[in-house]
CSV table of C-alpha atoms in Angstrom, one decimal:
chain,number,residue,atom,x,y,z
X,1,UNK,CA,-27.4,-1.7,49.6
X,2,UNK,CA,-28.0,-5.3,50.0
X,3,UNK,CA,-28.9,-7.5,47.4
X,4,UNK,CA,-29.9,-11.3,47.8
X,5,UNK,CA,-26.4,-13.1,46.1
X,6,UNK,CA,-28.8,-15.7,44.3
X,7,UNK,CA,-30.2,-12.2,42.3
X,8,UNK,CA,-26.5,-12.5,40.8
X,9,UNK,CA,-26.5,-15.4,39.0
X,10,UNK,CA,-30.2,-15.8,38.6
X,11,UNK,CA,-32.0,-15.7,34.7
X,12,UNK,CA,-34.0,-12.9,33.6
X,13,UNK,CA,-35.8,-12.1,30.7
X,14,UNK,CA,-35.7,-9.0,28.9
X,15,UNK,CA,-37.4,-7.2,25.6
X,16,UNK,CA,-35.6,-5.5,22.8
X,17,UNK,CA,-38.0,-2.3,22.8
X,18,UNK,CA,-38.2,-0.7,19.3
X,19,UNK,CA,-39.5,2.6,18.5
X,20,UNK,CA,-43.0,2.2,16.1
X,21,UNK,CA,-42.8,4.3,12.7
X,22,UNK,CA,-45.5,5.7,11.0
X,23,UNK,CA,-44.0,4.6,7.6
X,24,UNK,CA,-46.9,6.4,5.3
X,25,UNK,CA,-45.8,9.1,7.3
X,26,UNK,CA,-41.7,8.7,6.5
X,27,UNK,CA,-42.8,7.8,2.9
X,28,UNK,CA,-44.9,10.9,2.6
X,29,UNK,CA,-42.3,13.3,4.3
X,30,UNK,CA,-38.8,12.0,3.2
X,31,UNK,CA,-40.4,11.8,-0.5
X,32,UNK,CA,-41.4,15.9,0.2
X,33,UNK,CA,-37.5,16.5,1.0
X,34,UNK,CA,-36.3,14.3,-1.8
X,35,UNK,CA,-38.2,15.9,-4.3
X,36,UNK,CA,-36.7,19.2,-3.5
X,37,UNK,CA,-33.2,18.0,-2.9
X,38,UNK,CA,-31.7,18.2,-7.0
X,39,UNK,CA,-28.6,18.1,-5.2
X,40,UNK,CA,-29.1,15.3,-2.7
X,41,UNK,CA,-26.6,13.2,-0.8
X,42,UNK,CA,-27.1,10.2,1.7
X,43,UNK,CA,-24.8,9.5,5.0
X,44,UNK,CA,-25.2,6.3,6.3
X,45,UNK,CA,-23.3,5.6,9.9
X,46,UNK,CA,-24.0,4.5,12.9
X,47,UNK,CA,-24.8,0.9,14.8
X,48,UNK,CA,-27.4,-1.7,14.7
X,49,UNK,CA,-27.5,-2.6,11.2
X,50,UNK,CA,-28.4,-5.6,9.7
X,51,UNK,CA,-27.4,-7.5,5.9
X,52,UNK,CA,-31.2,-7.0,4.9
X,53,UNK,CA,-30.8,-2.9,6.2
X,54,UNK,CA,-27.8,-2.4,3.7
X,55,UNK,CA,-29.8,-4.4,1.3
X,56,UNK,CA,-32.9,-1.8,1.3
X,57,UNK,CA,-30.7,0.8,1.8
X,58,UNK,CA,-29.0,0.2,-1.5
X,59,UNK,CA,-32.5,-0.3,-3.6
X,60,UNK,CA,-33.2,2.9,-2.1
X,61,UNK,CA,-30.5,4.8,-3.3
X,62,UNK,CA,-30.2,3.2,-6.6
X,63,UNK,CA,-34.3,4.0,-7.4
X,64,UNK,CA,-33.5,7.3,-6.7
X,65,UNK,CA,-29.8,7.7,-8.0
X,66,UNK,CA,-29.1,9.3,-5.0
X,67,UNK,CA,-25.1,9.4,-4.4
X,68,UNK,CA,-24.6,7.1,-1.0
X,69,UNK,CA,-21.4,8.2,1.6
X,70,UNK,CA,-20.5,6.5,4.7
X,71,UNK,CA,-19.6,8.1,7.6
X,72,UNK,CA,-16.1,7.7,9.6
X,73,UNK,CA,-15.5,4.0,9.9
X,74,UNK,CA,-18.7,2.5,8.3
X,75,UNK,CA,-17.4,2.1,5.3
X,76,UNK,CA,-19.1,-1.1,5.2
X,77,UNK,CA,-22.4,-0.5,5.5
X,78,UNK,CA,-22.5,-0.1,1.4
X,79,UNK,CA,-20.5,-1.9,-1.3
X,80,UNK,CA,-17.6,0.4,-1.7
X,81,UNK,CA,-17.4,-1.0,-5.5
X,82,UNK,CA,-21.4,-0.1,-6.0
X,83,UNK,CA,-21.1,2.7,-8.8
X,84,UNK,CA,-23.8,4.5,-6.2
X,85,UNK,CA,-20.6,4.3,-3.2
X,86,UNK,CA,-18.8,8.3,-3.3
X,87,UNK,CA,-16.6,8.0,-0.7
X,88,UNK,CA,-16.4,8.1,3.7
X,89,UNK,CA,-16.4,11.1,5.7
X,90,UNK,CA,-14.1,11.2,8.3
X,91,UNK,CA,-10.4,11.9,9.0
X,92,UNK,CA,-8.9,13.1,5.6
X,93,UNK,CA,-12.0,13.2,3.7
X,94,UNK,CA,-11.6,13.7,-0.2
X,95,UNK,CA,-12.6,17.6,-0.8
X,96,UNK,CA,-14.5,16.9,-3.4
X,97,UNK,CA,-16.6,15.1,-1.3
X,98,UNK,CA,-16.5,17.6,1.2
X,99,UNK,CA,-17.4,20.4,-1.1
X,100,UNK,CA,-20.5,18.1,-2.6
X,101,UNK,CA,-21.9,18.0,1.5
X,102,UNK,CA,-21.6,21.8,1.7
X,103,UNK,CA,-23.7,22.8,-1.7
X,104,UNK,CA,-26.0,19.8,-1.2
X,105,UNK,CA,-29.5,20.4,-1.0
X,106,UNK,CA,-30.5,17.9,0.8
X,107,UNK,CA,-28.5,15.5,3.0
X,108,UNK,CA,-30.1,12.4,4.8
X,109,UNK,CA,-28.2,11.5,7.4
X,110,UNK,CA,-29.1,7.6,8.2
X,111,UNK,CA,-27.8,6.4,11.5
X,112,UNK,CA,-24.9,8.3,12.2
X,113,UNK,CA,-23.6,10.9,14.9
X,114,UNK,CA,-23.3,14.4,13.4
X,115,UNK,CA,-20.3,14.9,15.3
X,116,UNK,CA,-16.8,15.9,14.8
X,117,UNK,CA,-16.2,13.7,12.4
X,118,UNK,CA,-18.8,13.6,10.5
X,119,UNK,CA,-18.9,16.7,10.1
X,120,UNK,CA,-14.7,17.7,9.4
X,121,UNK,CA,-15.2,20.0,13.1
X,122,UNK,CA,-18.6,21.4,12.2
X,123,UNK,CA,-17.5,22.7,9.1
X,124,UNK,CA,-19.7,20.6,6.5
X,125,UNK,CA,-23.2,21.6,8.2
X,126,UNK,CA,-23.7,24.8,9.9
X,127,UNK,CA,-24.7,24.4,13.5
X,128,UNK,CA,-27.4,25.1,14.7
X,129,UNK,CA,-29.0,25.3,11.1
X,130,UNK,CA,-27.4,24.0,8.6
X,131,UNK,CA,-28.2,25.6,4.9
X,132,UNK,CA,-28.9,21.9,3.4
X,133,UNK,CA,-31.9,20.7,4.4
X,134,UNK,CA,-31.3,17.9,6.4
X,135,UNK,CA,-32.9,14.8,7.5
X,136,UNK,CA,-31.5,12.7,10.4
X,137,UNK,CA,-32.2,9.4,11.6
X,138,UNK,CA,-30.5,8.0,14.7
X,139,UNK,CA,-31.6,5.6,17.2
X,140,UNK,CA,-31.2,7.2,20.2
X,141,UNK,CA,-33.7,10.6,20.3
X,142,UNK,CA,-31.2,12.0,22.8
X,143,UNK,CA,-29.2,12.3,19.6
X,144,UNK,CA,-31.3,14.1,17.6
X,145,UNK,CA,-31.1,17.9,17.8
X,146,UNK,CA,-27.6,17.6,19.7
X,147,UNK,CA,-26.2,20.0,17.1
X,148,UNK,CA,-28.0,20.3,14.2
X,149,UNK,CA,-32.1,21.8,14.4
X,150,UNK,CA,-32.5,18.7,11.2
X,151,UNK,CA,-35.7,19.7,8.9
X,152,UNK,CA,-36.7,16.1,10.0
X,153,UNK,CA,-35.8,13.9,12.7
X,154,UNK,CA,-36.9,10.5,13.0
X,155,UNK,CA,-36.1,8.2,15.9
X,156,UNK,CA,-35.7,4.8,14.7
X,157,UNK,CA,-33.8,1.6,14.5
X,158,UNK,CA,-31.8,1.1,11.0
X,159,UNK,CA,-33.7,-1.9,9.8
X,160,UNK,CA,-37.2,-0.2,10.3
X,161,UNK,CA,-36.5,2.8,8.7
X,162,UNK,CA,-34.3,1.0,6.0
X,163,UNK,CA,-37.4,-1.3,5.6
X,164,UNK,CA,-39.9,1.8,4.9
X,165,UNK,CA,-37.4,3.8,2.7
X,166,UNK,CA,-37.2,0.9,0.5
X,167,UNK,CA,-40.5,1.5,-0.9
X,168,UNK,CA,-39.6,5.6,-1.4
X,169,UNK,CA,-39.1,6.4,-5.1
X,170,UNK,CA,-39.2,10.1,-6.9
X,171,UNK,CA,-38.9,11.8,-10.2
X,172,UNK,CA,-34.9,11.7,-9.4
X,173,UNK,CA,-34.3,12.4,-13.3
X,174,UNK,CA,-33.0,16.1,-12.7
X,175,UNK,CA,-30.2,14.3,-10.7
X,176,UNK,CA,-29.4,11.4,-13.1
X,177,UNK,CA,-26.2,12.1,-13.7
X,178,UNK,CA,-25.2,13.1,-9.6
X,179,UNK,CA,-23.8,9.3,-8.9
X,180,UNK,CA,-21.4,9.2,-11.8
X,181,UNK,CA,-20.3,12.4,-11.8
X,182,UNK,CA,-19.7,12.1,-7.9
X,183,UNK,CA,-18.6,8.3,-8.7
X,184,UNK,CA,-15.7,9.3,-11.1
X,185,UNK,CA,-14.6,11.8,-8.3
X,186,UNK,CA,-14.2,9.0,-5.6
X,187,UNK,CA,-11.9,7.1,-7.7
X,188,UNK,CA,-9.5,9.6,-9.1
X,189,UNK,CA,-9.1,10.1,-5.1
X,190,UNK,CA,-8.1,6.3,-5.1
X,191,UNK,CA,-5.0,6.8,-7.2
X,192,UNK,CA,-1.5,6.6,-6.0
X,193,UNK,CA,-1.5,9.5,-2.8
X,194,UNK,CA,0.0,13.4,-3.2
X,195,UNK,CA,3.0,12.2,-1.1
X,196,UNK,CA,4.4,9.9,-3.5
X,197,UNK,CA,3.2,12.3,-6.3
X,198,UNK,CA,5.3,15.2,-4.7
X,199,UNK,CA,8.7,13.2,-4.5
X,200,UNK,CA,8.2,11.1,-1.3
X,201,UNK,CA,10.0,7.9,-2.6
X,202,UNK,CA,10.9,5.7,0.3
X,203,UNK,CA,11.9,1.8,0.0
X,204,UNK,CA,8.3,0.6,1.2
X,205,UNK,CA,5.2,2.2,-0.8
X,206,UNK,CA,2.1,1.8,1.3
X,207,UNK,CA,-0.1,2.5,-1.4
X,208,UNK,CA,1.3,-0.3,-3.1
X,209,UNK,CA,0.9,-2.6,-0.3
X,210,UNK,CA,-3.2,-1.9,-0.5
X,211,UNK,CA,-3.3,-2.8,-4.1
X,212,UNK,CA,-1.3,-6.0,-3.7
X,213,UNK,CA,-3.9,-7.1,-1.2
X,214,UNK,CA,-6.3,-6.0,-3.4
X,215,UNK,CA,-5.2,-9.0,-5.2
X,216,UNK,CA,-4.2,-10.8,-2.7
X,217,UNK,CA,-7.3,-11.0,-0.5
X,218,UNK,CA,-11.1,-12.3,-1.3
X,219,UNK,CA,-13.7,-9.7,-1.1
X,220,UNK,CA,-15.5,-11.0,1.6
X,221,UNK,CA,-12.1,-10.4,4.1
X,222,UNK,CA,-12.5,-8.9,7.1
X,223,UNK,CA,-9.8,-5.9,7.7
X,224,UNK,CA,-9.7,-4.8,11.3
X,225,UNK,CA,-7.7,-1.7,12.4
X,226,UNK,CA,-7.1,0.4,15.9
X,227,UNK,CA,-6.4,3.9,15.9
X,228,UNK,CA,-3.6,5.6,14.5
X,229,UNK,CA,-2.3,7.4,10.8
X,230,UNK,CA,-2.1,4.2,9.4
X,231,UNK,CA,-5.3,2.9,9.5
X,232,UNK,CA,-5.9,6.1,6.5
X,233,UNK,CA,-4.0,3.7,4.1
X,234,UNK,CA,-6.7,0.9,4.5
X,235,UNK,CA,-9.7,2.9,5.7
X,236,UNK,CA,-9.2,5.3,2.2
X,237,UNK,CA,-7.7,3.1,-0.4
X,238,UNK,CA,-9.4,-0.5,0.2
X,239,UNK,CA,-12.6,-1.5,-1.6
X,240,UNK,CA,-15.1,-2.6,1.5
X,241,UNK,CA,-17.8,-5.3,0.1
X,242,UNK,CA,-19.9,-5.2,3.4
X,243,UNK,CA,-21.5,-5.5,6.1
X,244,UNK,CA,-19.0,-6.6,9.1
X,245,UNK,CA,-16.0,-6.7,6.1
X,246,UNK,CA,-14.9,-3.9,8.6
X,247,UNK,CA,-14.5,-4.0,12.2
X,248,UNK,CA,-12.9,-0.8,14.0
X,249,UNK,CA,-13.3,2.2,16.2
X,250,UNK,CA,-14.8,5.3,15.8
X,251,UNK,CA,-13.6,6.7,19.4
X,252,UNK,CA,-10.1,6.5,18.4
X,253,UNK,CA,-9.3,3.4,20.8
X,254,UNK,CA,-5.8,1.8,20.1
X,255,UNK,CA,-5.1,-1.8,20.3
X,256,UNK,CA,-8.7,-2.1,19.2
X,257,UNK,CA,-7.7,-3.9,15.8
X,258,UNK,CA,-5.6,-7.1,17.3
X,259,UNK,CA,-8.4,-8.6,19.7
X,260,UNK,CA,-11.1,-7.4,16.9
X,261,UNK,CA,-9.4,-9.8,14.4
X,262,UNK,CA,-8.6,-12.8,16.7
X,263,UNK,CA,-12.0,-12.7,17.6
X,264,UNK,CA,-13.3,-12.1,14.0
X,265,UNK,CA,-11.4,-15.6,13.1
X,266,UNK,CA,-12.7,-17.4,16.2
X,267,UNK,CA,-15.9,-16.5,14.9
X,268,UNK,CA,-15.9,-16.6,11.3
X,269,UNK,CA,-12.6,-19.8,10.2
X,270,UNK,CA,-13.6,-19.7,7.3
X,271,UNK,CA,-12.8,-16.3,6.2
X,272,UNK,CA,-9.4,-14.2,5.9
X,273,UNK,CA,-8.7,-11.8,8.2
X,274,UNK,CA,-6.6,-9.2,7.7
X,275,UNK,CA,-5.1,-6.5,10.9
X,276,UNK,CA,-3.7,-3.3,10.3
X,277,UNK,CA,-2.0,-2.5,13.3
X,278,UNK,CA,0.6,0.4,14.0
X,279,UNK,CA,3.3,-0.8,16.3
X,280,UNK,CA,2.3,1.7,19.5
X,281,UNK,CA,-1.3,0.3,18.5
X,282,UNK,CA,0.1,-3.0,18.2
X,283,UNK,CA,2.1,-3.2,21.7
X,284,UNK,CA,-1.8,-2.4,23.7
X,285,UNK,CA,-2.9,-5.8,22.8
X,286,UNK,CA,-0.4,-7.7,21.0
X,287,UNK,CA,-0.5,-10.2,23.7
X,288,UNK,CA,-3.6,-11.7,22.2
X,289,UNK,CA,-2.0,-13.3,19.1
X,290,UNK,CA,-2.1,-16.0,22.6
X,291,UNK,CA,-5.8,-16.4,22.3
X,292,UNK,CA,-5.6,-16.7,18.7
X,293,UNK,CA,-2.5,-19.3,19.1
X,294,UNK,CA,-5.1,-21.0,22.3
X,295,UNK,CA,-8.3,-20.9,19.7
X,296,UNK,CA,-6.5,-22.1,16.3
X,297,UNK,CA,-7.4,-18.5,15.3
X,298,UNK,CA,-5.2,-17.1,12.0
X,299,UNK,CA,-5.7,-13.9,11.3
X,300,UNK,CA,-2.6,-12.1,9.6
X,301,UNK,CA,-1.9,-9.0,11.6
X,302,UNK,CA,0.1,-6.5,9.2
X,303,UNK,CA,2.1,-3.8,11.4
X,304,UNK,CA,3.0,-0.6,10.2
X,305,UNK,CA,6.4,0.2,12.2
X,306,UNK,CA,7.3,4.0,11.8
X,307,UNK,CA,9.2,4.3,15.5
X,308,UNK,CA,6.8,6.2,17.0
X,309,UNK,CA,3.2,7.3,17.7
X,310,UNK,CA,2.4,8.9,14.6
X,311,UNK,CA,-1.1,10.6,14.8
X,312,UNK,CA,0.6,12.4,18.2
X,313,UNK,CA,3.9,12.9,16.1
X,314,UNK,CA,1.8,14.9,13.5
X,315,UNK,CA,0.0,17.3,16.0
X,316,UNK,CA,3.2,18.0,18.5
X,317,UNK,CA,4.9,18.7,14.3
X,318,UNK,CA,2.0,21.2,13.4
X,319,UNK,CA,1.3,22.6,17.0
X,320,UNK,CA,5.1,23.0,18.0
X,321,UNK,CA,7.3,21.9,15.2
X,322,UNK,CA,10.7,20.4,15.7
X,323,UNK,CA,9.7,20.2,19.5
X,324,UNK,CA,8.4,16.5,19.8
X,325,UNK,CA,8.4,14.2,23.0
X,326,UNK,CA,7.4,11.4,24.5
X,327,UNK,CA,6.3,9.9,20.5
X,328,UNK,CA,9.7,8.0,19.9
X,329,UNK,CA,9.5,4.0,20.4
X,330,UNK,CA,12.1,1.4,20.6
X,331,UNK,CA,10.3,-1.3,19.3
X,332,UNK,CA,10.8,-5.5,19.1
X,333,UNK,CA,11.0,-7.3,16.0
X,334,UNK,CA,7.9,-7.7,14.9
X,335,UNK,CA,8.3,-10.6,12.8
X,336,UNK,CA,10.3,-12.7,15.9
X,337,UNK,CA,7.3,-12.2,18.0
X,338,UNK,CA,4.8,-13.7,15.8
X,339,UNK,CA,7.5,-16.3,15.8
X,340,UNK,CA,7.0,-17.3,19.4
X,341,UNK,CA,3.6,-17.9,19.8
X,342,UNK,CA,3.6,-20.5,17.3
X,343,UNK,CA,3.1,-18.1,13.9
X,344,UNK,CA,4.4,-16.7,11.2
X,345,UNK,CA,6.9,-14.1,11.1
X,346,UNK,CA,7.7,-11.8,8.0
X,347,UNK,CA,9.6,-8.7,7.7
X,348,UNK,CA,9.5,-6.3,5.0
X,349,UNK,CA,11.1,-3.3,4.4
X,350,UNK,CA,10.8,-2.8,0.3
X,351,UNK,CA,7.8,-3.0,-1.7
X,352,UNK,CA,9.2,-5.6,-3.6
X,353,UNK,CA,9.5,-7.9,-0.5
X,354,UNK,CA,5.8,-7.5,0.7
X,355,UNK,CA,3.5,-9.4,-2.0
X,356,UNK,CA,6.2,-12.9,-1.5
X,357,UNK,CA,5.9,-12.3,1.9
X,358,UNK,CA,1.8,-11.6,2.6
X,359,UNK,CA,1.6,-15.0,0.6
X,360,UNK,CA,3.3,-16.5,3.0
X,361,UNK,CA,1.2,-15.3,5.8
X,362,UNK,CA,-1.6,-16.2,4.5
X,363,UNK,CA,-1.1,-19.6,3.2
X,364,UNK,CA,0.5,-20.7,6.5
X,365,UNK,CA,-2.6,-19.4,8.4
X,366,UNK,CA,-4.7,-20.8,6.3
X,367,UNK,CA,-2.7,-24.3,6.2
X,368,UNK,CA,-1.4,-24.4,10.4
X,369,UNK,CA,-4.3,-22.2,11.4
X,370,UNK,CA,-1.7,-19.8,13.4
X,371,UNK,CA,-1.6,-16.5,13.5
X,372,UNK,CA,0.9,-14.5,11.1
X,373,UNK,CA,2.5,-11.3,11.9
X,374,UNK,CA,4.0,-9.3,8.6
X,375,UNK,CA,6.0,-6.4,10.0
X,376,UNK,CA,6.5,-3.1,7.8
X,377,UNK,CA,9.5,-0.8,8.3
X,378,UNK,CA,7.9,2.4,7.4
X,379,UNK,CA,9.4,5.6,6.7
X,380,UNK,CA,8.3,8.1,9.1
X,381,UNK,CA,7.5,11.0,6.6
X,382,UNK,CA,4.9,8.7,5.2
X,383,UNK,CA,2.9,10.2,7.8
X,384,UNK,CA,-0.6,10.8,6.2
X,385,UNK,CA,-1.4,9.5,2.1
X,386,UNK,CA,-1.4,14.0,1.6
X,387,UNK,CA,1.5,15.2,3.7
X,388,UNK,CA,4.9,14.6,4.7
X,389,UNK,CA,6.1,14.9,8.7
X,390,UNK,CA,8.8,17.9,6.6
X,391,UNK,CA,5.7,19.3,5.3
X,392,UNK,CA,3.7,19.6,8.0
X,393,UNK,CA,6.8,21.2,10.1
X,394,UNK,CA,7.5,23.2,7.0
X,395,UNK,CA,3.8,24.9,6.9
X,396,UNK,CA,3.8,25.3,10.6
X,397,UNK,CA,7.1,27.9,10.2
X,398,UNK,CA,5.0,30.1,7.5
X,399,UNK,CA,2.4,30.5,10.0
C-alpha cells in the first residue's frame, strides 16, 4: 500500500468520543437494585479513572454504607484506610471476603473485567447467571456480557457514571452495620500472615518489612511492583491512599515495576517512590536504574531475592512436587549494582538490618537524587504470606 511519507509526520486532530448516559435513567435503575440488595457489595476496577471519580465514588458508597472492594491491582482507586475499604480481589483474596461476594445480594461491579481474577477462576459469580444480582459497568460494551448475563449493564466511562451515582441515595439502614462488620474482617486479615503463625521463622520477616515502611514512607508514596509472589506482601499488607499511589500490572507482566517507578519519579520529584521488585522480575528491566541515574530520578527499588522464579516455583511444587526446573537463578549482588550507576546499595538479610537500612535509601535519594537499590535475601519457603514451598509439596503428596 502506498502512503504519501509527509502523512507520517503530519498533525491530526482527534476526539475523545464518550458514550451519553441517561442518568435519571441509572439513578432510577441502580436505586431499584440497591434497594433490594440488603446484602450489597461494590467492585471497583478497571482504567480511565479520575481523582474527582474516586471522589464521587466514595460519597456514593458512604451515603449508602455500602462495603466498597477493589479489584486485582486497583487497590487505589479507594482509600484503603476509609472504614468503607473491605479488602481487593485477586490473587490470594481474604475468604472472608470471598465468602461475602458469593451470599451478596447484589454486587455492582464498577469498571472492572469479570475475569479470572476477579472472580478467583469463576468461582465468586456463577457464569452465565450469577445468583447475586449484578450490575456491571465497563467502558468497553464488548465487555459487557462476556461472561456474566449482569441484571444491568451500562456502558460508560468511570467519571460519568461516578458523576451520576453520586447523587444515588436509599433507605440503606437494613445494612448499617455491613461496612464495619466487613471492615473489622479486612483488618484481622492484615495481621502478621499464617506462615509465620505456623512456625515459619526465617532471619528476614517480610511482614515486618511492610509495617516498617508503614512508618517509614508518607502516604501519598507511590509503590510500583511487576509480577511475581512478592508483590502479595505489598499488594495485601500496605494501606493504598489513592489514586495513582499504585502503579502495576494486571496481565502479570514482569519487569513492569522498575521502568514504572523511574518514570513515576521523573514525573512526580517530589514524591517517594517505592519498587518492589523480585530479582527474576528485577533482571527484565534492571537496566533502567540508567534512565533514572540520566533523569536525576530516585526511586528506591526494594528486591525480594529468593534464588529463583517463585510464582513458577509454586505451580511446578503443587503440579509435580519435588520435580522443579528451569526456576533456579544465580543472581548478582543486588546492592553492588545499585552501586554502579551512581546509587545506593543496601543489603539485608535480618529484619533487624532493614528499617537502618531503608533510611538510608531514602535519605540518599532524596538528598543526591539517585536511585537506591535495598536487596533482600529471602528465604525461599516464604513463598506466599499462607503457605510454605514444604507445604505446598506436602499437600500435593496427599492428593
Amino acid at each position: 500500500m502506498y502512503r504519501p511519507q509527509g502523512v507520517l509526520s503530519s498533525m491530526v486532530t482527534s476526539f475523545d468520543a464518550k458514550g451519553h448516559l441517561d442518568e435519571t435513567g441509572i439513578r432510577r435503575n441502580v436505586d431499584f437494585q440497591a434497594k433490594a440488595g440488603i446484602k450489597s457489595i461494590v467492585m471497583l476496577g478497571g482504567t480511565g479513572w479520575t481523582r474527582e471519580a474516586c471522589d464521587d465514588l466514595r460519597t456514593f458508597a458512604e451515603a449508602n454504607r455500602l462495603p466498597v472492594a477493589c479489584a486485582f491491582r486497583c487497590q487505589d482507586l479507594f482509600d484503603n484506610r476509609h472504614p468503607n475499604y473491605v479488602g481487593d480481589v485477586g490473587i490470594g483474596v481474604n475468604p472472608k471476603l470471598a465468602a461475602r461476594l458469593k451470599a451478596a445480594d447484589l454486587v455492582l461491579a464498577i469498571g472492572p473485567r469479570l475475569g479470572e481474577m476477579t472472580t478467583s477462576a469463576y468461582t465468586l459469580l456463577e457464569a452465565p447467571h450469577p445468583k447475586q444480582s449484578l450490575v456491571h459497568v465497563h467502558a468497553g460494551i464488548e465487555e459487557l456480557g462476556r461472561v456474566y448475563q449482569a441484571d444491568l449493564m451500562i456502558a460508560s466511562g468511570m467519571p460519568e457514571i461516578a458523576a451520576a451515582l453520586r447523587a444515588v441515595k436509599v433507605d440503606s439502614s437494613a445494612w448499617a452495620d455491613t461496612p464495619a462488620q466487613a471492615r473489622a474482617e479486612y483488618e484481622a486479615w492484615q495481621d502478621e500472615p499464617a506462615i509465620y503463625q505456623r512456625g515459619c521463622t526465617p532471619a528476614l520477616n517480610l511482614w515486618q518489612v511492610v509495617q516498617t515502611l508503614k512508618r517509614l514512607l508518607p502516604a501519598d508514596a507511590i509503590l510500583t511492583n511487576g509480577a511475581g509472589n512478592f508483590a502479595t506482601w505489598a499488594n495485601r499488607f500496605w494501606p493504598y491512599a489513592g489514586l495513582r499511589t499504585l502503579l502495576s500490572t494486571t496481565s502479570g507482566s514482569m519487569g513492569y515495576g522498575v521502568p514504572a517507578a523511574v518514570s513515576a519519579a521523573i514525573v512526580q520529584p517530589q514524591r517517594t517512590v517505592v519498587c518492589f521488585a523480585g530479582d527474576g522480575d528485577f533482571l527484565m528491566n534492571g537496566q533502567e536504574l540508567a534512565t533514572a541515574a540520566q533523569h536525576g530520578a530516585a526511586p528506591v527499588v526494594i528486591v525480594f531475592d529468593n534464588g529463583m522464579y517463585g510464582t513458577i516455583r509454586m505451580h511446578q511444587e503443587r503440579e509435580y512436587p519435588s520435580r522443579v526446573l528451569g526456576t533456579e537463578l544465580a543472581n548478582p549482588d543486588f546492592a553492588k549494582y545499585g552501586e554502579a550507576f551512581g546509587g545506593f546499595g543496601a543489603r539485608v538479610e535480618r529484619t533487624a538490618e532493614f528499617e537502618p537500612a531503608m533510611r538510608a535509601a531514602l535519605e540518599h535519594a532524596r538528598t543526591n537524587r539517585r536511585p537506591a537499590v535495598v536487596h533482600l535475601k529471602v528465604d525461599p519457603q516464604a513463598i506466599t504470606p499462607n503457605a510454605t514451598l514444604d507445604a505446598i509439596r506436602a499437600s500435593t503428596a496427599k492428593r
